[in-house]
mmCIF file with all atom_site columns, C-alpha atoms in Angstrom:
data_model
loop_
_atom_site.group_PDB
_atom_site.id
_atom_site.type_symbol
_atom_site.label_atom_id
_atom_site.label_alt_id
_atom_site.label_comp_id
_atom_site.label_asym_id
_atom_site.label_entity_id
_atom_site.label_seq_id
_atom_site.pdbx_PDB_ins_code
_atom_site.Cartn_x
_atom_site.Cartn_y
_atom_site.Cartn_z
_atom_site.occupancy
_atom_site.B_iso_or_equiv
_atom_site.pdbx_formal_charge
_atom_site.auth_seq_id
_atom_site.auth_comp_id
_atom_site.auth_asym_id
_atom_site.auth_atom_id
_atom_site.pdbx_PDB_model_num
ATOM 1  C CA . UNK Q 1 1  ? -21.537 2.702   6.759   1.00 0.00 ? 1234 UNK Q CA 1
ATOM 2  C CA . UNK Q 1 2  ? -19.663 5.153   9.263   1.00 0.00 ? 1235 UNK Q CA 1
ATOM 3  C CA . UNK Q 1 3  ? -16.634 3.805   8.842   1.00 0.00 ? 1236 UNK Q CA 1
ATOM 4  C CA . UNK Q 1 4  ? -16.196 3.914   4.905   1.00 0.00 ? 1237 UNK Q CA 1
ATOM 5  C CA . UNK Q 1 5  ? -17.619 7.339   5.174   1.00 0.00 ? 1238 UNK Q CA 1
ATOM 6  C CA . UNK Q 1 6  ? -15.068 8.646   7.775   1.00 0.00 ? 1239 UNK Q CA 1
ATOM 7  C CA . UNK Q 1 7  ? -12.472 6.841   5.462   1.00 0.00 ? 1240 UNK Q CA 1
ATOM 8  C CA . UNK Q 1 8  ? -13.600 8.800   1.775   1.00 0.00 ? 1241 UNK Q CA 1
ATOM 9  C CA . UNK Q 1 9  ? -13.869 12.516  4.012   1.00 0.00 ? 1242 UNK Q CA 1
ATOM 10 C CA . UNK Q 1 10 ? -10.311 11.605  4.852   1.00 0.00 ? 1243 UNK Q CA 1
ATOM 11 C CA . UNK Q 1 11 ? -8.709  10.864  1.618   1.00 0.00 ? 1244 UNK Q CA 1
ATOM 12 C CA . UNK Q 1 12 ? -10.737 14.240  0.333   1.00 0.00 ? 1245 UNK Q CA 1
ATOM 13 C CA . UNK Q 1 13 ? -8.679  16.075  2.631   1.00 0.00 ? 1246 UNK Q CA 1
ATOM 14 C CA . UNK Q 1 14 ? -5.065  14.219  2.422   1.00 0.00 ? 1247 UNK Q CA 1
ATOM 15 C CA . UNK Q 1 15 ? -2.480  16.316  1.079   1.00 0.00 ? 1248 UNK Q CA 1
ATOM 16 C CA . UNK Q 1 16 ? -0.696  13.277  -0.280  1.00 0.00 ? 1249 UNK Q CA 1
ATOM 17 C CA . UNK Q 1 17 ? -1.122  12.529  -3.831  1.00 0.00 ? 1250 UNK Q CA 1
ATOM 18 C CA . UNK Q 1 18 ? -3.067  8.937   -4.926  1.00 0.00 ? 1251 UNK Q CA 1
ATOM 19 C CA . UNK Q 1 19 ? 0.558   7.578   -6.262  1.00 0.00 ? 1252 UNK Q CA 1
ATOM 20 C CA . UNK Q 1 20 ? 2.145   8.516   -2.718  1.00 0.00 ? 1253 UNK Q CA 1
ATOM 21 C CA . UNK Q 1 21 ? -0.795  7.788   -0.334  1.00 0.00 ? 1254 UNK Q CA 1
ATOM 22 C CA . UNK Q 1 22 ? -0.733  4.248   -1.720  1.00 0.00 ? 1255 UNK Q CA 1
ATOM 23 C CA . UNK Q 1 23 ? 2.656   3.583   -1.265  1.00 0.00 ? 1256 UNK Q CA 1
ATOM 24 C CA . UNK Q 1 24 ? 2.565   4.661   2.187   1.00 0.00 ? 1257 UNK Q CA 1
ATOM 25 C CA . UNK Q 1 25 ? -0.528  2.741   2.924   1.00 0.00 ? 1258 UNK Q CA 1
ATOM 26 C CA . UNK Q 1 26 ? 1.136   -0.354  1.481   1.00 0.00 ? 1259 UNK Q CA 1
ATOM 27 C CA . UNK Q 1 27 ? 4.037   0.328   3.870   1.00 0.00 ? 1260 UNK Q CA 1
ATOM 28 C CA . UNK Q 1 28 ? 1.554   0.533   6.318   1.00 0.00 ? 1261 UNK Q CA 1
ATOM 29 C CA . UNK Q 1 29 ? -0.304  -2.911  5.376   1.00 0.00 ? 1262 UNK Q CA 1
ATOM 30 C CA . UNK Q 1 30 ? 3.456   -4.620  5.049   1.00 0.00 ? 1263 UNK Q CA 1
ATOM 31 C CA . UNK Q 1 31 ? 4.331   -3.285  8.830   1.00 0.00 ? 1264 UNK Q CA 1
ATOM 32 C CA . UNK Q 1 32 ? 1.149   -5.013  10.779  1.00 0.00 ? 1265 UNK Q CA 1
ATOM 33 C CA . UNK Q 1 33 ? 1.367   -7.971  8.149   1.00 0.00 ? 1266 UNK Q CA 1
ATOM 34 C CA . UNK Q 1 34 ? -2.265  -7.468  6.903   1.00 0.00 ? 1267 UNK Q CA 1
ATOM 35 C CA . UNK Q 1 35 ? -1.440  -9.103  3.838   1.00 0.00 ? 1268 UNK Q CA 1
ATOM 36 C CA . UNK Q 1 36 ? -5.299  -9.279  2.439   1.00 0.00 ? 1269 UNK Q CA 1
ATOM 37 C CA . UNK Q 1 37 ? -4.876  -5.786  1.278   1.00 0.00 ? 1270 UNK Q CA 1
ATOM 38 C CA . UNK Q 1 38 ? -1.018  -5.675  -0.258  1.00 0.00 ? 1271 UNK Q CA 1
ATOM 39 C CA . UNK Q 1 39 ? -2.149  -6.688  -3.769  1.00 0.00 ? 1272 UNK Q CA 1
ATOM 40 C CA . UNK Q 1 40 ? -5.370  -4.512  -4.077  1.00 0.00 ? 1273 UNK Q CA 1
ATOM 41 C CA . UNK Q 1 41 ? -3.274  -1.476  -3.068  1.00 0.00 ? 1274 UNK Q CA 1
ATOM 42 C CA . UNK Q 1 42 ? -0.345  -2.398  -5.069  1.00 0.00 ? 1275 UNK Q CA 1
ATOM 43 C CA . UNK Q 1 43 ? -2.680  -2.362  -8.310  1.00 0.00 ? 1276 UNK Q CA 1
ATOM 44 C CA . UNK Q 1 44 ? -4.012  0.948   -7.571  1.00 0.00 ? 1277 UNK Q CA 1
ATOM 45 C CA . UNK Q 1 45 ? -0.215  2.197   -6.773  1.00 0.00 ? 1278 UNK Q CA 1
ATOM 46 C CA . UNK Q 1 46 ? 0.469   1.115   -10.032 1.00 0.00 ? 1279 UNK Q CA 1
ATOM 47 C CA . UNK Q 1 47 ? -3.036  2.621   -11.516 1.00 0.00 ? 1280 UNK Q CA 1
ATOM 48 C CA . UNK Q 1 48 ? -1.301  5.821   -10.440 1.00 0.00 ? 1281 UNK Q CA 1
ATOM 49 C CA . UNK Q 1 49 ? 1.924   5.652   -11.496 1.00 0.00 ? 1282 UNK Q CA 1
ATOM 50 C CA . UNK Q 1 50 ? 3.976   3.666   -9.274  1.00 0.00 ? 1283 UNK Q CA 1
ATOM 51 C CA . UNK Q 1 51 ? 6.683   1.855   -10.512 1.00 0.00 ? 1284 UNK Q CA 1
ATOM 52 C CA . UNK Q 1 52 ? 7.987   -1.482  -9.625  1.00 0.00 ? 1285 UNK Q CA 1
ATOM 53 C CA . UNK Q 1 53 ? 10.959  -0.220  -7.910  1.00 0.00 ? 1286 UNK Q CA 1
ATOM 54 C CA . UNK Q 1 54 ? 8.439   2.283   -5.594  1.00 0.00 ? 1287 UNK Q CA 1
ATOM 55 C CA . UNK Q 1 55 ? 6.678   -0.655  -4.270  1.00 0.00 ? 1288 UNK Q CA 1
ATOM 56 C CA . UNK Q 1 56 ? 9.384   -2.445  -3.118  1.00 0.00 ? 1289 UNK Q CA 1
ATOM 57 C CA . UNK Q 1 57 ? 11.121  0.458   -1.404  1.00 0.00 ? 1290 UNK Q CA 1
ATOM 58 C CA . UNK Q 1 58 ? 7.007   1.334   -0.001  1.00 0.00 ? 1291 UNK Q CA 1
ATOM 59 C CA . UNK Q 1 59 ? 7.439   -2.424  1.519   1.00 0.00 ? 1292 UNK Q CA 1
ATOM 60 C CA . UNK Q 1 60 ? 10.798  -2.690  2.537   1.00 0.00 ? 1293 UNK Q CA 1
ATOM 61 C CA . UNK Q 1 61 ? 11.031  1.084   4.284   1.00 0.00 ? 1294 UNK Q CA 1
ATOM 62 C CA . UNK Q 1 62 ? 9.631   -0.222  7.612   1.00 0.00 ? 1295 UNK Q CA 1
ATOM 63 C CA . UNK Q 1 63 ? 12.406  -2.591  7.631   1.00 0.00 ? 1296 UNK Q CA 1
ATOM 64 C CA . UNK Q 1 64 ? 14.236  -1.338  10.340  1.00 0.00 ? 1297 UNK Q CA 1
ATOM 65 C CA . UNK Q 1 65 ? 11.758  -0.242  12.157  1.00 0.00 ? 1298 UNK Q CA 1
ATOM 66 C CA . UNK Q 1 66 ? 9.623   -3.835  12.260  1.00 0.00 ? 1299 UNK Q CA 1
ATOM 67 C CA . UNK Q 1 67 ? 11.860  -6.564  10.753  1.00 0.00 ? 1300 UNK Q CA 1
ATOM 68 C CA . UNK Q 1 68 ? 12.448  -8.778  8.312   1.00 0.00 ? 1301 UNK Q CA 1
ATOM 69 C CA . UNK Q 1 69 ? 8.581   -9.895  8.536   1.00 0.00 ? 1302 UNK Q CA 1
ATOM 70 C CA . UNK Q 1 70 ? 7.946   -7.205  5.607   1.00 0.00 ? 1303 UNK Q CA 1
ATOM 71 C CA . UNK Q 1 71 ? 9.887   -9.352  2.922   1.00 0.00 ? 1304 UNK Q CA 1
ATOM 72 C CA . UNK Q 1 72 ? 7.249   -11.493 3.290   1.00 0.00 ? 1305 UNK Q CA 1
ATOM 73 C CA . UNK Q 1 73 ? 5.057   -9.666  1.197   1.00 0.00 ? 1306 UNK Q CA 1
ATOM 74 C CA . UNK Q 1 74 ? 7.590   -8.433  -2.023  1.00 0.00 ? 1307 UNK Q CA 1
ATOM 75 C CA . UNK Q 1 75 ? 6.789   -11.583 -3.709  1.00 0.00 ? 1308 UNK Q CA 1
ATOM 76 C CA . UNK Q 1 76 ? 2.479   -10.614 -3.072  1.00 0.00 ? 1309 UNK Q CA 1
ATOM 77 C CA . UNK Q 1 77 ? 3.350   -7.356  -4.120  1.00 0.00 ? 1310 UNK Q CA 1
ATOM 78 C CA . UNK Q 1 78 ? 5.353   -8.362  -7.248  1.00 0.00 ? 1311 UNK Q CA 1
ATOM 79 C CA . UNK Q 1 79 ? 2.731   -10.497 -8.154  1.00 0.00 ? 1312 UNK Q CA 1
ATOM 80 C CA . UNK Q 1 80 ? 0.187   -8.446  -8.112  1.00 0.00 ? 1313 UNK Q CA 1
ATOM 81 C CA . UNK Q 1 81 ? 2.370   -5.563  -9.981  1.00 0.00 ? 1314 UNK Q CA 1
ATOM 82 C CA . UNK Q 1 82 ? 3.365   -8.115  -12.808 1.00 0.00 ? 1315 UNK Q CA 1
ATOM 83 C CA . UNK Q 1 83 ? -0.722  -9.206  -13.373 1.00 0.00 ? 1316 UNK Q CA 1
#
């Protein structure tokens, strides 16, 4: 498919390192409350080296920016990082 092919051509050329480019996309996910993805991405965040403490800080640093609607997902998050 075009779109998963797009997708893989940019991660090849991100600058952003796996640990980092999954905490950001998990901010990302938290921000436009797409929950279905937060505890695939927080495994691989972990898978790479992210600790506890990074995902929550990934989750709650669009806080100000969108609201309290990102705590929502810590406890999806934590769950998924304490499987």
């Amino acid at each position: 498919n075009i779109w998963m092919e797009t997708v893989k051509k940019l991660d090849n050329v991100s600058k952003l390192d796996k640990k980092t480019e999954e905490l950001a996309y998990l901010a990302v996910l938290a921000a436009i409350r797409l929950e279905s993805g937060i505890s695939f991405h927080t495994k691989m965040a972990k898978a790479n080296g992210a600790t506890r403490e990074e995902i929550i800080s990934s989750i709650l640093v669009g806080l100000p920016a969108v609201g309290n609607q990102v705590i929502s997902d810590l406890p999806i998050a934590l769950s998924a990082y304490d499987e």
